[in-house]
XYZ file of C-alpha atoms in Angstrom:
305
model
C 97.594 112.262 107.589
C 100.033 109.499 106.736
C 100.891 108.862 110.378
C 97.204 108.597 111.239
C 96.769 106.174 108.354
C 99.662 104.023 109.538
C 98.235 103.846 113.056
C 94.772 102.854 111.827
C 96.159 100.368 109.291
C 98.378 98.720 111.913
C 95.587 98.371 114.432
C 93.265 96.945 111.802
C 95.782 94.136 111.379
C 96.335 93.760 115.120
C 92.585 93.248 115.697
C 92.967 94.095 119.352
C 95.781 91.602 119.933
C 98.505 94.231 120.451
C 98.744 97.488 122.376
C 99.351 100.873 120.792
C 102.974 100.546 121.923
C 103.410 97.708 119.419
C 102.513 100.096 116.602
C 104.880 102.756 117.947
C 107.737 100.257 118.228
C 107.264 99.211 114.595
C 107.304 102.796 113.306
C 110.513 103.681 115.171
C 112.144 100.377 114.212
C 112.627 98.961 117.689
C 114.966 96.004 117.531
C 113.260 93.586 119.891
C 112.037 90.015 119.544
C 108.414 91.033 120.019
C 108.514 93.844 117.473
C 110.275 91.723 114.864
C 107.736 88.948 115.359
C 104.882 91.448 115.079
C 106.006 92.786 111.709
C 106.091 89.265 110.296
C 102.959 87.900 111.951
C 100.845 90.928 111.031
C 102.461 91.768 107.698
C 103.729 95.186 108.793
C 107.299 94.928 107.519
C 106.838 97.881 105.096
C 106.279 100.238 108.058
C 109.226 99.062 110.130
C 111.529 101.936 111.040
C 109.919 104.482 108.685
C 109.765 107.153 111.400
C 112.696 106.690 113.778
C 112.441 110.296 114.993
C 108.831 109.928 116.150
C 108.558 110.966 119.798
C 106.303 108.842 121.976
C 104.352 111.858 123.223
C 103.651 112.876 119.617
C 102.494 109.356 118.785
C 100.208 109.299 121.812
C 98.713 112.668 120.921
C 97.857 111.390 117.424
C 96.254 108.272 118.907
C 94.196 110.482 121.230
C 93.128 112.632 118.268
C 91.952 109.522 116.415
C 89.997 108.469 119.517
C 88.423 111.919 119.788
C 87.429 111.761 116.113
C 85.948 108.295 116.699
C 88.264 106.738 114.146
C 89.615 104.509 116.909
C 87.883 103.096 119.954
C 89.405 101.906 123.222
C 89.252 98.221 124.084
C 91.145 98.775 127.311
C 93.624 101.321 128.656
C 96.363 100.286 126.200
C 94.554 98.659 123.283
C 92.511 100.232 120.494
C 90.543 99.101 117.470
C 89.602 101.089 114.387
C 85.912 101.889 114.219
C 83.825 101.374 111.104
C 84.266 105.100 110.509
C 88.032 104.696 110.872
C 88.204 101.787 108.440
C 86.120 103.740 105.906
C 88.287 106.826 106.357
C 91.439 104.778 105.735
C 89.965 103.276 102.577
C 88.850 106.688 101.289
C 92.310 108.225 101.799
C 93.898 105.714 99.392
C 97.282 105.915 101.091
C 100.150 104.303 99.162
C 101.524 102.599 102.267
C 102.550 99.596 100.184
C 105.291 101.700 98.579
C 107.146 101.910 101.892
C 109.775 99.211 102.370
C 111.035 99.747 105.890
C 112.012 96.158 106.577
C 114.603 96.327 103.788
C 115.505 100.014 103.693
C 115.237 101.329 107.270
C 119.032 101.313 107.642
C 120.018 101.921 103.998
C 117.781 104.940 103.365
C 119.302 107.426 105.856
C 122.857 106.802 104.604
C 121.784 106.864 100.956
C 120.027 110.225 101.194
C 122.750 111.868 103.291
C 125.394 110.755 100.796
C 123.328 111.989 97.871
C 122.497 115.427 99.278
C 126.079 116.099 100.358
C 127.373 114.907 96.992
C 125.061 117.319 95.173
C 126.134 120.184 97.440
C 129.806 119.376 96.918
C 129.643 118.990 93.163
C 127.548 122.128 92.552
C 129.987 124.206 94.591
C 133.040 122.594 92.965
C 131.582 123.259 89.516
C 131.535 126.947 90.487
C 135.051 126.821 91.970
C 133.653 127.622 95.403
C 135.217 125.587 98.188
C 134.365 127.621 101.293
C 130.878 126.230 101.715
C 129.704 124.700 104.997
C 128.858 121.013 104.467
C 125.313 120.058 105.354
C 126.680 116.818 106.816
C 129.144 116.342 109.667
C 129.225 112.556 109.827
C 132.821 111.529 109.160
C 131.891 108.406 107.183
C 129.559 110.357 104.899
C 132.139 113.113 104.415
C 134.875 110.629 103.576
C 132.651 108.839 101.063
C 131.876 112.100 99.237
C 135.568 113.100 99.267
C 136.419 109.763 97.704
C 133.848 110.232 94.922
C 135.052 113.788 94.355
C 138.676 112.659 93.999
C 137.621 109.987 91.509
C 135.826 112.509 89.290
C 137.890 115.444 88.032
C 134.982 117.035 86.186
C 132.135 117.900 88.583
C 130.084 119.250 85.679
C 129.890 115.758 84.168
C 128.904 114.276 87.531
C 126.153 116.863 87.896
C 124.921 116.172 84.389
C 124.638 112.475 85.179
C 123.049 113.109 88.568
C 120.502 115.442 86.995
C 119.595 112.921 84.303
C 119.154 110.056 86.761
C 117.310 112.118 89.380
C 114.971 113.554 86.763
C 114.176 110.048 85.553
C 113.577 108.754 89.080
C 111.449 111.667 90.236
C 109.368 111.514 87.050
C 107.985 108.238 88.398
C 107.002 109.742 91.739
C 103.981 111.810 92.783
C 104.551 115.429 91.742
C 104.177 116.971 95.203
C 106.556 114.461 96.753
C 109.098 115.001 93.968
C 108.907 118.770 94.442
C 109.444 118.404 98.185
C 112.530 116.314 97.518
C 113.937 118.948 95.153
C 113.209 121.737 97.667
C 115.317 119.820 100.182
C 118.453 119.985 98.004
C 121.306 122.311 98.966
C 123.486 123.630 96.139
C 125.774 126.499 95.202
C 124.792 129.571 97.275
C 121.465 127.900 98.027
C 120.343 126.022 101.130
C 117.621 123.427 101.006
C 114.457 123.802 103.057
C 114.179 122.255 106.496
C 111.417 119.816 107.422
C 109.575 122.594 109.235
C 109.930 124.974 106.292
C 108.546 122.306 103.968
C 105.696 121.779 106.415
C 104.754 125.443 106.126
C 105.306 125.667 102.371
C 103.179 122.638 101.566
C 100.659 123.093 104.369
C 101.444 119.654 105.749
C 102.215 118.363 109.219
C 105.847 117.736 110.116
C 104.894 114.053 110.333
C 103.610 114.005 106.766
C 106.671 115.801 105.411
C 108.982 113.327 107.112
C 107.013 110.310 105.912
C 106.534 111.579 102.361
C 110.275 112.190 102.008
C 110.965 108.724 103.405
C 108.542 107.319 100.851
C 110.356 109.130 98.020
C 113.669 107.711 99.215
C 112.292 104.176 99.478
C 110.832 104.337 95.995
C 114.057 105.682 94.519
C 116.122 102.968 96.195
C 113.733 100.348 94.827
C 113.960 101.704 91.284
C 117.745 102.016 91.473
C 118.035 98.449 92.754
C 115.738 97.048 90.068
C 117.329 98.705 87.020
C 120.688 99.266 85.362
C 119.500 102.676 84.157
C 120.933 104.469 87.194
C 124.658 103.627 87.327
C 125.664 106.699 89.316
C 122.879 106.248 91.848
C 123.991 102.657 92.218
C 127.373 104.041 93.277
C 125.621 106.043 95.985
C 124.023 102.840 97.248
C 127.148 100.717 96.981
C 128.774 99.769 100.257
C 125.881 100.713 102.511
C 125.534 97.803 104.856
C 122.035 96.564 105.616
C 122.289 95.215 109.143
C 120.080 92.343 110.098
C 116.794 93.292 111.721
C 117.381 90.392 114.054
C 117.738 91.406 117.697
C 121.177 91.164 119.281
C 120.096 88.423 121.669
C 118.560 86.386 118.828
C 121.781 86.826 116.842
C 123.714 85.210 119.697
C 121.259 82.317 119.741
C 121.590 82.050 115.952
C 125.376 81.742 116.256
C 124.981 78.905 118.750
C 122.423 77.113 116.584
C 124.889 77.189 113.687
C 127.373 75.523 116.049
C 124.852 72.676 116.564
C 123.691 73.648 120.055
C 120.169 72.482 120.929
C 117.589 74.925 122.352
C 117.976 73.302 125.755
C 121.766 73.691 125.673
C 121.432 77.334 124.608
C 119.009 77.959 127.464
C 121.476 76.608 130.015
C 124.589 78.174 128.476
C 123.050 81.649 128.175
C 120.960 81.541 131.325
C 117.748 82.126 129.377
C 114.296 80.660 129.786
C 113.616 77.988 127.199
C 110.606 79.993 125.985
C 112.939 82.915 125.268
C 115.161 80.684 123.143
C 112.103 79.513 121.206
C 111.107 83.156 120.648
C 114.566 83.638 119.163
C 114.047 80.601 116.944
C 110.829 82.069 115.538
C 112.735 85.281 114.788
C 115.653 83.375 113.247
C 113.408 81.358 110.935
C 111.859 84.606 109.642
C 115.362 85.968 109.031
C 116.734 82.773 107.485
C 113.901 80.520 106.265
C 116.461 78.102 104.806
C 117.963 77.181 108.148
C 117.378 73.477 108.967
C 114.542 73.397 111.462
C 114.252 69.699 112.241
C 116.079 70.201 115.543
C 114.455 73.530 116.344
C 110.809 72.633 116.603
C 109.448 73.980 119.888
C 107.729 70.712 120.768
C 106.731 70.556 124.393
C 107.199 74.262 124.802
C 105.920 75.382 128.157
C 103.619 78.356 128.541
C 104.890 80.890 131.027
């Protein structure tokens, strides 16, 4: 039901000013000027990129289900609004959507969790002198990171002891069902963690809910690790994961030119862009870097296309 809640919550904030595609683009973390403006204008940064694997046809089927249940109503062929029933339903569900932090963690979270799960698999097998296991991860960067940590720690038992202590502490602050799902996902010595579909069946949840609940667990753990010195080993897992800017590539190019003292008009000519497009970039840039001097960037006299 989390996906349904996100769709209703997003469209409550849109108030009919955006199509359902805008909501979809936020959930999958589309890197476009419009999507990045939407998350700031409508306060939907927490949901940005929380469900990158969401297929459009699945999203559309959920929207249709909400329409059939009269939780949403059509304004036109592409725009919906939550009904009074939908708004009441959302309030009654008491979703903890505010615990998501997609705008900050959409790129960090996948690397963090893949490092952690492979590290646990490696250390549990090494502690049992078993080195013929099949790694759950085939990404070369993740594999190399775990190898580096393994070489730096000659006693896997001590690493596991520390990991257990820190994970237990973290998961103790998380909803019991979500914590249990996270643990069921772990692969160790002669034991393979459950797949998303297996968790769906075991917990009687939709695949969407399993995915989103696990993402929520990861976001909350990253937040706690970042805010405290009580998790030194987990901080190692986070160290070195680059958080790329959510700024679009085209806006980044405009940003580089602005830092070189180009005016919007000069950027428009040099890049062959409409002046309105450059001003869209400027809005995006100011959200990304609110400290940038804006006295020369004001879109005064901006033409409406």
